[in-house]
Short mmCIF file of C-alpha atoms and ligand atoms in Angstrom, two decimals:
data_model
loop_
_atom_site.label_atom_id
_atom_site.label_comp_id
_atom_site.label_asym_id
_atom_site.label_seq_id
_atom_site.Cartn_x
_atom_site.Cartn_y
_atom_site.Cartn_z
CA UNK A 1 -38.90 3.22 -21.89
CA UNK A 2 -35.87 1.14 -21.20
CA UNK A 3 -34.30 1.99 -17.92
CA UNK A 4 -30.43 1.70 -17.29
CA UNK A 5 -31.20 -0.64 -14.32
CA UNK A 6 -31.09 -4.27 -14.66
CA UNK A 7 -31.68 -7.43 -12.65
CA UNK A 8 -28.66 -9.60 -12.29
CA UNK A 9 -29.01 -13.27 -11.52
CA UNK A 10 -26.01 -14.91 -9.87
CA UNK A 11 -25.51 -18.62 -8.95
CA UNK A 12 -22.55 -19.73 -6.80
CA UNK A 13 -21.32 -16.15 -7.31
CA UNK A 14 -21.38 -16.89 -11.08
CA UNK A 15 -23.27 -14.19 -13.11
CA UNK A 16 -26.22 -16.21 -14.66
CA UNK A 17 -27.91 -13.45 -16.54
CA UNK A 18 -28.74 -9.76 -16.63
CA UNK A 19 -32.16 -8.56 -17.50
CA UNK A 20 -33.21 -5.04 -18.35
CA UNK A 21 -35.80 -3.21 -16.25
CA UNK A 22 -38.48 -1.20 -18.08
CA UNK A 23 -40.66 1.63 -16.97
CA UNK A 24 -43.98 2.82 -18.12
CA UNK A 25 -45.50 6.27 -17.83
CA UNK A 26 -46.80 5.10 -14.54
CA UNK A 27 -47.25 2.06 -12.53
CA UNK A 28 -44.95 -0.80 -11.61
CA UNK A 29 -41.63 -1.25 -13.56
CA UNK A 30 -41.24 -4.60 -15.41
CA UNK A 31 -38.30 -6.97 -15.74
CA UNK A 32 -37.81 -7.75 -19.35
CA UNK A 33 -37.28 -11.63 -19.37
CA UNK A 34 -37.53 -12.12 -23.16
CA UNK A 35 -33.97 -13.30 -23.12
CA UNK A 36 -34.10 -15.35 -19.91
CA UNK A 37 -34.53 -18.74 -21.43
CA UNK A 38 -31.73 -18.06 -23.99
CA UNK A 39 -29.40 -16.86 -21.19
CA UNK A 40 -30.37 -19.44 -18.51
CA UNK A 41 -32.29 -22.35 -20.07
CA UNK A 42 -34.98 -21.52 -17.60
CA UNK A 43 -38.47 -20.25 -17.85
CA UNK A 44 -40.53 -18.10 -15.37
CA UNK A 45 -43.50 -19.67 -13.50
CA UNK A 46 -46.58 -17.72 -13.01
CA UNK A 47 -49.72 -19.80 -13.53
CA UNK A 48 -52.38 -17.07 -12.81
CA UNK A 49 -50.13 -14.34 -14.39
CA UNK A 50 -50.19 -12.44 -11.03
CA UNK A 51 -46.84 -10.93 -11.64
CA UNK A 52 -46.76 -11.03 -15.35
CA UNK A 53 -47.16 -8.12 -17.77
CA UNK A 54 -48.06 -9.64 -21.05
CA UNK A 55 -47.75 -6.53 -23.29
CA UNK A 56 -47.39 -2.69 -23.52
CA UNK A 57 -50.47 -0.87 -23.68
CA UNK A 58 -51.73 2.74 -23.82
CA UNK A 59 -55.42 2.01 -23.23
CA UNK A 60 -56.34 1.48 -19.59
CA UNK A 61 -54.54 1.83 -16.31
CA UNK A 62 -55.55 0.34 -12.96
CA UNK A 63 -53.86 1.10 -9.52
CA UNK A 64 -55.30 -1.80 -7.49
CA UNK A 65 -53.95 -0.41 -4.18
CA UNK A 66 -55.36 3.03 -4.74
CA UNK A 67 -58.53 1.87 -6.44
CA UNK A 68 -57.76 3.99 -9.60
CA UNK A 69 -59.14 3.24 -13.11
CA UNK A 70 -58.12 5.37 -16.03
CA UNK A 71 -59.21 5.07 -19.66
CA UNK A 72 -56.68 6.62 -21.86
CA UNK A 73 -55.73 8.65 -18.62
CA UNK A 74 -59.20 9.98 -17.77
CA UNK A 75 -60.56 8.78 -14.40
CA UNK A 76 -63.55 6.42 -14.62
CA UNK A 77 -65.49 8.72 -12.21
CA UNK A 78 -65.26 11.73 -14.61
CA UNK A 79 -66.05 9.69 -17.75
CA UNK A 80 -69.01 8.13 -16.04
CA UNK A 81 -70.38 11.49 -15.12
CA UNK A 82 -69.49 13.74 -17.95
CA UNK A 83 -69.56 11.39 -21.05
CA UNK A 84 -71.66 9.05 -23.01
CA UNK A 85 -70.79 5.49 -23.73
CA UNK A 86 -70.23 6.17 -27.41
CA UNK A 87 -67.75 9.10 -26.49
CA UNK A 88 -66.08 6.54 -24.23
CA UNK A 89 -65.91 4.01 -27.18
CA UNK A 90 -64.37 6.60 -29.42
CA UNK A 91 -61.91 7.48 -26.62
CA UNK A 92 -60.95 3.86 -26.13
CA UNK A 93 -60.57 3.16 -29.81
CA UNK A 94 -58.78 6.41 -30.82
CA UNK A 95 -56.97 7.61 -27.75
CA UNK A 96 -58.65 11.00 -27.47
CA UNK A 97 -62.23 12.22 -26.69
CA UNK A 98 -64.20 13.10 -29.83
CA UNK A 99 -64.90 16.64 -30.92
CA UNK A 100 -68.71 17.21 -31.42
CA UNK A 101 -68.21 16.79 -35.07
CA UNK A 102 -66.22 13.50 -34.69
CA UNK A 103 -68.81 12.16 -32.27
CA UNK A 104 -71.65 12.98 -34.74
CA UNK A 105 -69.96 11.13 -37.48
CA UNK A 106 -69.01 8.18 -35.23
CA UNK A 107 -72.61 7.93 -33.96
CA UNK A 108 -73.92 8.12 -37.41
CA UNK A 109 -71.65 5.41 -38.70
CA UNK A 110 -72.50 3.11 -35.85
CA UNK A 111 -76.28 3.70 -36.39
CA UNK A 112 -75.80 2.60 -40.09
CA UNK A 113 -74.49 -0.74 -39.04
CA UNK A 114 -76.91 -1.80 -36.25
CA UNK A 115 -78.78 -4.13 -38.45
CA UNK A 116 -77.66 -7.71 -38.95
CA UNK A 117 -77.75 -9.68 -42.24
CA UNK A 118 -81.08 -11.17 -42.40
CA UNK A 119 -79.78 -14.72 -42.95
CA UNK A 120 -78.07 -14.49 -39.62
CA UNK A 121 -81.55 -14.90 -38.14
CA UNK A 122 -81.51 -18.36 -39.37
CA UNK A 123 -78.65 -19.31 -37.01
CA UNK A 124 -80.93 -18.78 -33.99
CA UNK A 125 -83.30 -21.54 -35.11
CA UNK A 126 -80.65 -24.15 -34.34
CA UNK A 127 -80.59 -23.20 -30.68
CA UNK A 128 -83.20 -24.57 -28.08
CA UNK A 129 -85.24 -21.77 -26.80
CA UNK A 130 -83.76 -22.27 -23.33
CA UNK A 131 -80.23 -22.03 -24.41
CA UNK A 132 -78.22 -19.64 -22.47
CA UNK A 133 -77.82 -16.26 -24.14
CA UNK A 134 -74.19 -16.38 -23.86
CA UNK A 135 -74.19 -19.74 -25.71
CA UNK A 136 -76.16 -18.02 -28.49
CA UNK A 137 -73.88 -14.98 -28.44
CA UNK A 138 -70.77 -17.12 -29.00
CA UNK A 139 -72.46 -18.84 -31.88
CA UNK A 140 -73.90 -15.79 -33.57
CA UNK A 141 -70.99 -13.31 -33.09
CA UNK A 142 -68.68 -16.13 -34.27
CA UNK A 143 -70.72 -16.44 -37.39
CA UNK A 144 -70.43 -12.69 -38.37
CA UNK A 145 -67.07 -13.53 -40.04
CA UNK A 146 -68.95 -15.69 -42.58
CA UNK A 147 -70.86 -12.38 -43.73
CA UNK A 148 -67.88 -9.99 -43.96
CA UNK A 149 -65.36 -11.43 -46.39
CA UNK A 150 -64.98 -7.85 -47.76
CA UNK A 151 -62.93 -6.64 -44.58
CA UNK A 152 -61.01 -9.48 -42.83
CA UNK A 153 -57.42 -8.28 -43.74
CA UNK A 154 -56.22 -7.57 -40.12
CA UNK A 155 -53.25 -5.83 -41.55
CA UNK A 156 -55.45 -3.22 -43.14
CA UNK A 157 -56.18 -0.49 -40.63
CA UNK A 158 -59.25 0.30 -42.73
CA UNK A 159 -60.58 -3.23 -42.35
CA UNK A 160 -59.84 -3.24 -38.79
CA UNK A 161 -61.88 -0.01 -38.24
CA UNK A 162 -64.88 -1.13 -40.22
CA UNK A 163 -64.81 -4.50 -38.16
CA UNK A 164 -64.82 -2.43 -34.99
CA UNK A 165 -67.80 -0.35 -36.12
CA UNK A 166 -69.66 -3.56 -37.23
CA UNK A 167 -68.95 -5.35 -33.93
CA UNK A 168 -69.91 -2.25 -31.79
CA UNK A 169 -73.07 -1.62 -33.68
CA UNK A 170 -74.22 -5.27 -33.98
CA UNK A 171 -73.46 -6.66 -30.49
CA UNK A 172 -76.35 -4.91 -28.94
CA UNK A 173 -78.79 -6.01 -31.66
CA UNK A 174 -77.47 -9.63 -31.33
CA UNK A 175 -77.77 -9.58 -27.60
CA UNK A 176 -81.42 -8.33 -27.71
CA UNK A 177 -82.07 -11.08 -30.33
CA UNK A 178 -80.71 -13.65 -27.94
CA UNK A 179 -83.27 -12.47 -25.28
CA UNK A 180 -86.24 -12.22 -27.80
CA UNK A 181 -85.41 -15.77 -29.11
CA UNK A 182 -85.46 -17.26 -25.65
CA UNK A 183 -88.97 -15.67 -24.99
CA UNK A 184 -90.45 -16.74 -28.29
CA UNK A 185 -91.13 -12.91 -29.07
CA UNK A 186 -90.29 -11.54 -32.47
CA UNK A 187 -86.97 -9.84 -33.11
CA UNK A 188 -87.12 -6.07 -32.91
CA UNK A 189 -85.16 -4.24 -35.54
CA UNK A 190 -83.03 -1.19 -34.71
CA UNK A 191 -84.57 2.28 -35.30
CA UNK A 192 -82.07 4.85 -36.66
CA UNK A 193 -83.69 7.77 -34.83
CA UNK A 194 -82.89 6.27 -31.32
CA UNK A 195 -79.66 6.60 -29.50
CA UNK A 196 -77.31 3.58 -28.96
CA UNK A 197 -78.84 2.66 -25.55
CA UNK A 198 -82.40 3.71 -26.35
CA UNK A 199 -82.18 1.32 -29.43
CA UNK A 200 -80.83 -1.54 -27.39
CA UNK A 201 -83.47 -1.01 -24.69
CA UNK A 202 -86.28 -0.88 -27.20
CA UNK A 203 -84.91 -4.00 -29.12
CA UNK A 204 -84.64 -5.88 -25.71
CA UNK A 205 -87.71 -4.84 -23.84
CA UNK A 206 -90.32 -3.60 -26.45
CA UNK A 207 -92.59 -5.61 -28.71
CA UNK A 208 -94.05 -4.76 -32.23
CA UNK A 209 -97.27 -4.22 -30.43
CA UNK A 210 -96.49 -1.24 -28.51
CA UNK A 211 -94.60 2.12 -28.88
CA UNK A 212 -91.39 2.29 -26.93
CA UNK A 213 -91.00 5.28 -24.78
CA UNK A 214 -87.49 5.49 -23.32
CA UNK A 215 -87.14 6.54 -19.70
CA UNK A 216 -84.19 9.13 -19.68
CA UNK A 217 -83.23 8.24 -16.27
CA UNK A 218 -82.92 4.46 -17.02
CA UNK A 219 -81.26 5.15 -20.52
CA UNK A 220 -78.62 7.33 -18.73
CA UNK A 221 -78.08 4.75 -16.08
CA UNK A 222 -77.59 1.91 -18.62
CA UNK A 223 -75.32 4.10 -20.63
CA UNK A 224 -73.26 4.67 -17.48
CA UNK A 225 -73.15 1.02 -16.75
CA UNK A 226 -71.74 0.35 -20.20
CA UNK A 227 -69.10 2.92 -19.59
CA UNK A 228 -68.07 1.22 -16.31
CA UNK A 229 -67.73 -2.20 -18.09
CA UNK A 230 -66.03 -0.79 -21.23
CA UNK A 231 -62.39 -1.93 -20.46
CA UNK A 232 -60.17 -3.20 -17.68
CA UNK A 233 -56.53 -3.67 -19.08
CA UNK A 234 -55.43 -7.28 -19.27
CA UNK A 235 -58.30 -9.07 -17.64
CA UNK A 236 -58.89 -12.75 -18.50
CA UNK A 237 -61.29 -12.14 -21.50
CA UNK A 238 -59.16 -9.29 -22.93
CA UNK A 239 -55.94 -11.46 -22.66
CA UNK A 240 -58.10 -14.18 -24.53
CA UNK A 241 -58.82 -11.82 -27.37
CA UNK A 242 -55.18 -10.73 -27.48
CA UNK A 243 -54.05 -14.44 -27.59
CA UNK A 244 -56.46 -15.25 -30.27
CA UNK A 245 -55.64 -12.29 -32.22
CA UNK A 246 -51.84 -13.02 -32.13
CA UNK A 247 -52.39 -15.94 -34.23
CA UNK A 248 -54.02 -13.79 -36.93
CA UNK A 249 -57.54 -14.92 -36.39
CA UNK A 250 -60.24 -12.54 -37.68
CA UNK A 251 -61.72 -10.01 -35.29
CA UNK A 252 -65.18 -11.66 -35.01
CA UNK A 253 -63.43 -14.88 -33.95
CA UNK A 254 -61.28 -13.00 -31.43
CA UNK A 255 -64.21 -11.20 -29.86
CA UNK A 256 -66.11 -14.50 -29.66
CA UNK A 257 -63.25 -15.99 -27.78
CA UNK A 258 -63.58 -12.98 -25.39
CA UNK A 259 -67.32 -13.51 -24.94
CA UNK A 260 -66.76 -17.24 -24.24
CA UNK A 261 -64.03 -16.44 -21.52
CA UNK A 262 -66.22 -13.70 -19.97
CA UNK A 263 -69.04 -16.24 -19.46
CA UNK A 264 -67.01 -17.86 -16.53
CA UNK A 265 -68.48 -17.25 -12.94
CA UNK A 266 -65.14 -16.02 -11.78
CA UNK A 267 -65.20 -13.32 -14.43
CA UNK A 268 -68.16 -11.72 -16.19
CA UNK A 269 -70.52 -14.57 -15.16
CA UNK A 270 -70.19 -13.15 -11.66
CA UNK A 271 -73.05 -10.63 -12.03
CA UNK A 272 -75.56 -13.35 -12.79
CA UNK A 273 -73.95 -15.50 -9.94
CA UNK A 274 -74.52 -12.47 -7.48
CA UNK A 275 -78.18 -12.16 -8.12
CA UNK A 276 -78.74 -15.94 -7.84
CA UNK A 277 -76.61 -15.80 -4.63
CA UNK A 278 -78.73 -13.03 -3.03
CA UNK A 279 -81.95 -14.83 -4.02
CA UNK A 280 -80.50 -17.89 -2.32
CA UNK A 281 -79.46 -16.02 0.79
CA UNK A 282 -83.01 -14.73 0.75
CA UNK A 283 -83.03 -12.83 4.04
CA UNK A 284 -80.58 -10.68 6.17
CA UNK A 285 -81.01 -13.30 8.81
CA UNK A 286 -79.15 -15.91 6.60
CA UNK A 287 -76.18 -13.48 5.78
CA UNK A 288 -73.95 -14.82 8.55
CA UNK A 289 -74.49 -18.40 7.48
CA UNK A 290 -73.28 -17.47 3.88
CA UNK A 291 -70.37 -15.46 5.26
CA UNK A 292 -69.35 -18.53 7.18
CA UNK A 293 -69.55 -20.66 4.17
CA UNK A 294 -67.46 -18.05 2.19
CA UNK A 295 -64.72 -18.31 4.86
CA UNK A 296 -64.81 -22.19 5.16
CA UNK A 297 -61.98 -23.48 3.23
CA UNK A 298 -63.70 -26.87 2.89
CA UNK A 299 -66.75 -25.08 1.28
CA UNK A 300 -66.39 -24.18 -2.34
CA UNK A 301 -68.91 -21.35 -1.90
CA UNK A 302 -67.47 -17.84 -2.54
CA UNK A 303 -69.28 -14.54 -1.89
CA UNK A 304 -70.00 -13.64 -5.55
CA UNK A 305 -69.26 -10.06 -6.34
CA UNK A 306 -66.38 -9.86 -3.84
CA UNK A 307 -62.72 -9.90 -4.40
CA UNK A 308 -60.55 -8.89 -7.25
CA UNK A 309 -57.16 -9.97 -8.66
CA UNK A 310 -56.05 -6.43 -9.03
CA UNK A 311 -58.30 -4.19 -6.69
CA UNK A 312 -56.99 -4.57 -3.09
CA UNK A 313 -58.86 -1.41 -2.28
CA UNK A 314 -62.38 -0.50 -3.34
CA UNK A 315 -63.21 -1.15 -7.02
CA UNK A 316 -63.98 2.45 -8.17
CA UNK A 317 -66.64 0.93 -10.51
CA UNK A 318 -68.46 -0.75 -7.63
CA UNK A 319 -69.09 2.69 -5.92
CA UNK A 320 -70.39 4.15 -9.03
CA UNK A 321 -72.53 1.06 -9.66
CA UNK A 322 -74.03 1.26 -6.29
CA UNK A 323 -74.92 4.92 -6.76
CA UNK A 324 -76.51 3.96 -10.11
CA UNK A 325 -78.47 1.15 -8.36
CA UNK A 326 -79.88 3.77 -6.02
CA UNK A 327 -80.80 6.09 -8.97
CA UNK A 328 -82.73 3.28 -10.85
CA UNK A 329 -84.50 1.90 -7.85
CA UNK A 330 -85.66 5.30 -6.82
CA UNK A 331 -86.85 6.27 -10.31
CA UNK A 332 -88.76 2.94 -10.48
CA UNK A 333 -90.06 3.37 -6.83
CA UNK A 334 -88.09 0.15 -5.88
CA UNK A 335 -85.99 1.86 -3.22
CA UNK A 336 -87.36 -0.72 -0.72
CA UNK A 337 -86.36 -3.56 -3.11
CA UNK A 338 -85.59 -6.41 -0.74
CA UNK A 339 -82.73 -7.72 -2.88
CA UNK A 340 -80.92 -4.42 -2.91
CA UNK A 341 -81.51 -3.92 0.87
CA UNK A 342 -80.03 -7.37 1.44
CA UNK A 343 -77.07 -6.47 -0.86
CA UNK A 344 -76.38 -3.37 1.11
CA UNK A 345 -76.55 -5.31 4.34
CA UNK A 346 -74.36 -8.09 3.03
CA UNK A 347 -71.76 -5.54 1.88
CA UNK A 348 -71.84 -3.84 5.31
CA UNK A 349 -71.45 -6.99 7.29
CA UNK A 350 -68.79 -8.42 4.91
CA UNK A 351 -66.69 -5.22 5.12
CA UNK A 352 -66.76 -5.51 9.02
CA UNK A 353 -65.45 -9.08 8.96
CA UNK A 354 -61.78 -9.49 9.42
CA UNK A 355 -61.69 -12.26 6.77
CA UNK A 356 -62.70 -9.86 3.98
CA UNK A 357 -60.70 -7.19 5.46
CA UNK A 358 -57.51 -9.05 5.86
CA UNK A 359 -57.89 -10.67 2.49
CA UNK A 360 -58.76 -7.19 0.97
CA UNK A 361 -62.02 -8.59 -0.55
CA UNK A 362 -64.21 -5.59 -1.44
CA UNK A 363 -67.34 -5.62 -3.74
CA UNK A 364 -66.42 -5.46 -7.35
CA UNK A 365 -68.20 -4.16 -10.50
CA UNK A 366 -70.43 -7.26 -10.56
CA UNK A 367 -71.86 -6.86 -7.06
CA UNK A 368 -74.41 -4.23 -7.73
CA UNK A 369 -74.74 -4.61 -11.68
CA UNK A 370 -77.07 -7.60 -11.42
CA UNK A 371 -79.53 -5.73 -9.09
CA UNK A 372 -79.46 -2.75 -11.62
CA UNK A 373 -80.13 -5.01 -14.52
CA UNK A 374 -82.82 -6.93 -12.68
CA UNK A 375 -84.55 -3.58 -11.81
CA UNK A 376 -84.17 -2.52 -15.50
CA UNK A 377 -86.14 -5.70 -16.47
CA UNK A 378 -83.32 -7.49 -17.90
CA UNK A 379 -83.50 -11.30 -17.12
CA UNK A 380 -80.69 -12.81 -14.96
CA UNK A 381 -79.46 -15.04 -17.64
CA UNK A 382 -78.76 -11.86 -19.84
CA UNK A 383 -76.68 -10.12 -17.31
CA UNK A 384 -73.27 -11.46 -18.80
CA UNK A 385 -74.42 -10.67 -22.24
CA UNK A 386 -74.88 -7.03 -20.89
CA UNK A 387 -71.25 -7.18 -19.62
CA UNK A 388 -70.21 -8.33 -23.08
CA UNK A 389 -71.97 -5.50 -24.68
CA UNK A 390 -70.06 -2.94 -22.62
CA UNK A 391 -66.68 -4.83 -23.02
CA UNK A 392 -66.79 -5.27 -26.71
CA UNK A 393 -65.14 -1.92 -27.23
CA UNK A 394 -62.35 -2.76 -24.85
CA UNK A 395 -61.78 -6.04 -26.51
CA UNK A 396 -61.61 -4.46 -29.89
CA UNK A 397 -59.27 -1.63 -28.65
CA UNK A 398 -56.74 -4.15 -27.31
CA UNK A 399 -56.99 -6.32 -30.32
CA UNK A 400 -56.36 -3.34 -32.63
CA UNK A 401 -53.41 -2.28 -30.46
CA UNK A 402 -51.90 -5.68 -30.47
CA UNK A 403 -52.15 -6.12 -34.20
CA UNK A 404 -50.58 -2.63 -34.65
CA UNK A 405 -47.76 -3.43 -32.11
CA UNK A 406 -44.47 -4.09 -33.86
CA UNK A 407 -43.44 -6.20 -31.00
CA UNK A 408 -46.35 -8.52 -31.22
CA UNK A 409 -45.81 -12.19 -32.09
CA UNK A 410 -48.06 -15.15 -31.77
CA UNK A 411 -48.52 -15.79 -28.02
CA UNK A 412 -47.11 -19.18 -27.03
CA UNK A 413 -46.29 -19.60 -23.19
CA UNK A 414 -44.18 -22.65 -22.05
CA UNK A 415 -44.78 -24.79 -18.95
CA UNK A 416 -43.27 -26.60 -16.08
CA UNK A 417 -43.60 -30.12 -17.07
CA UNK A 418 -44.50 -32.54 -14.31
CA UNK A 419 -45.62 -35.51 -16.22
CA UNK A 420 -44.01 -38.92 -17.11
CA UNK A 421 -40.37 -38.71 -18.65
CA UNK A 422 -39.81 -40.92 -21.76
CA UNK A 423 -40.90 -44.43 -21.45
CA UNK A 424 -41.63 -47.26 -23.98
CA UNK A 425 -44.82 -49.00 -24.86
CA UNK A 426 -44.59 -52.61 -23.42
CA UNK A 427 -43.22 -55.00 -25.99
CA UNK A 428 -46.25 -57.32 -25.65
CA UNK A 429 -48.87 -54.37 -25.80
CA UNK A 430 -51.69 -55.23 -28.04
CA UNK A 431 -50.61 -58.87 -28.40
CA UNK A 432 -52.97 -60.20 -25.71
CA UNK A 433 -56.16 -61.46 -27.25
CA UNK A 434 -59.33 -59.48 -26.25
C1 SDX B 1 -64.46 -9.43 -12.92
O1 SDX B 1 -59.55 -9.13 -13.95
C2 SDX B 1 -60.57 -8.20 -14.06
O2 SDX B 1 -60.30 -7.00 -14.26
C3 SDX B 1 -62.03 -8.61 -14.09
C4 SDX B 1 -63.07 -7.74 -14.12
C5 SDX B 1 -63.13 -6.96 -15.36
O3 SDX B 1 -63.61 -5.89 -15.33
O4 SDX B 1 -62.77 -7.51 -16.41
O5 SDX B 1 -62.88 -6.92 -13.04
C6 SDX B 1 -64.41 -8.35 -13.98
O6 SDX B 1 -64.18 -10.49 -13.26
C7 SDX B 1 -64.71 -9.09 -11.47
C8 SDX B 1 -64.51 -10.44 -10.51
C9 SDX B 1 -65.84 -11.01 -10.57
N1 SDX B 1 -65.78 -12.48 -9.91
C10 SDX B 1 -66.46 -12.64 -8.72
O7 SDX B 1 -66.96 -11.73 -8.18
C11 SDX B 1 -66.27 -14.10 -8.19
C12 SDX B 1 -65.99 -14.12 -6.84
N2 SDX B 1 -64.46 -13.65 -6.68
C13 SDX B 1 -63.48 -14.61 -6.55
O8 SDX B 1 -63.76 -15.71 -7.35
C14 SDX B 1 -62.05 -13.91 -6.78
O9 SDX B 1 -62.02 -12.94 -5.80
C15 SDX B 1 -61.52 -13.53 -8.03
C16 SDX B 1 -61.70 -14.59 -8.99
C17 SDX B 1 -62.26 -12.31 -8.51
C18 SDX B 1 -60.05 -13.07 -7.83
O10 SDX B 1 -59.39 -14.30 -7.57
P1 SDX B 1 -57.80 -14.40 -7.21
O11 SDX B 1 -57.17 -13.00 -7.47
O12 SDX B 1 -57.24 -15.52 -7.92
O13 SDX B 1 -57.77 -14.49 -5.73
P2 SDX B 1 -57.74 -15.89 -4.96
O14 SDX B 1 -58.76 -16.77 -5.66
O15 SDX B 1 -56.37 -16.32 -4.88
O16 SDX B 1 -58.32 -15.50 -3.59
C19 SDX B 1 -57.35 -14.98 -2.57
C20 SDX B 1 -57.88 -15.51 -1.27
C21 SDX B 1 -58.20 -16.99 -1.30
O17 SDX B 1 -58.14 -17.38 0.15
P3 SDX B 1 -56.65 -18.16 0.66
O18 SDX B 1 -56.45 -19.39 -0.43
O19 SDX B 1 -55.59 -17.01 0.38
O20 SDX B 1 -56.91 -18.45 1.98
O21 SDX B 1 -59.11 -14.82 -0.93
C22 SDX B 1 -60.31 -15.87 -0.94
C23 SDX B 1 -59.63 -17.06 -1.66
O22 SDX B 1 -60.26 -18.23 -1.00
N3 SDX B 1 -61.28 -15.26 -1.79
C24 SDX B 1 -62.57 -15.24 -1.50
C25 SDX B 1 -63.32 -14.59 -2.42
N4 SDX B 1 -62.39 -14.17 -3.38
C26 SDX B 1 -61.30 -14.56 -2.92
N5 SDX B 1 -63.30 -15.89 -0.38
C27 SDX B 1 -64.52 -15.74 -0.40
N6 SDX B 1 -65.37 -15.04 -1.34
C28 SDX B 1 -64.62 -14.55 -2.37
N7 SDX B 1 -65.38 -14.00 -3.22
#
């Protein structure tokens, strides 16, 4: 919606330019600076995009001050409690919750695409067994476009929809294969009679030598965890997917770019870093030492799982993740899990410390997820792959929205140049004998 209001820039009481102010359905207004350079010859400067809206979007809304997260308008708390992950996938992709018939068809279609082309298994052999699963995920998901030449026309909604189904269906299979490859155990094929999460847990944790009996409490917990990770507006990896997609790259390449970006410890790699940090802290008696390190400007150590660019109040997902953590640990008889107790104590101490209070550093979605994954028997180096499994639907939804957006053009930011101005290569350069 374009407001009648505008921002006027004056210099020496000379009107420099007038910029329209736009309003969304909720959240901060934006200053439309598309004509700023044309009018002023100047760029804006915002290296971390802390004050920059990159696009219009109808998918997810975050109010960082109030600790609110909505997927297509529905609060994350209600979705986590009342919906399944596949219902939330349908919602994020289509804008509305599915009817029972729509859900049945969606689930059935996903199930029919969970297997990967058998030749894809050859790609794994090129990796060392100790390769990080995220390195393998980047390689294998990126290779998918080599198998689907039949549907790579991104201007075709039909092709975009089948690519979305293929990615949603195959990423869990590939993630489980990454784990199996690292253990030397055989790949497990999906089984069509299992649900999305049951299938993943069986491919990930079972072997051909035993029957897999899904624990409904653990299945529901993982399903909820995937809901909590499904989308988060213009975070680093989603913005990466959008930027890659703006060049016309195929969906598999774009999602691969998102996986690569998510791997960073400041982003989706934080869940793995949290568990490693808790193991390093080891005991409640060491907490203050690490809190002091986190506060020390000269120490690069940060309290992993704390802080967020947008949430300056509690991350609503962290509270839900903590509750899920309790549930899983109780179900597994691990309520005395020392790592979980250490995490609870670390959270309590940090939230009483003025450094964290003043800087509004609260636990984020990654703080408890590592503990739950650990309790579910998922190895630490697979935690970020789990995050990628949940976030694939959000990446696809934003990619699809961007492609369909009439305003979208190739993303091409400018810069504030601080390097050398023009200079000549010395006349005698290269003349000197070696
Ligand atoms: C995710 O964007 C998303 O939505 C991401 C995500 C999603 O769903 O996609 O929510 C998922 O990535 C969650 C974040 C996971 N990362 C971590 O837990 C890593 C630890 N957190 C930090 O690295 C940091 O808080 C970030 C990266 C999350 C946010 O960084 P910002 O917004 O750039 O904040 P900043 O680095 O400018 O920090 C502000 C201040 C600094 O101190 P000053 O320079 O102002 O004195 O707070 C300090 C920082 O030093 N600070 C921390 C800290 N996080 C910020 N100090 C100690 N420990 C921390 N964790």
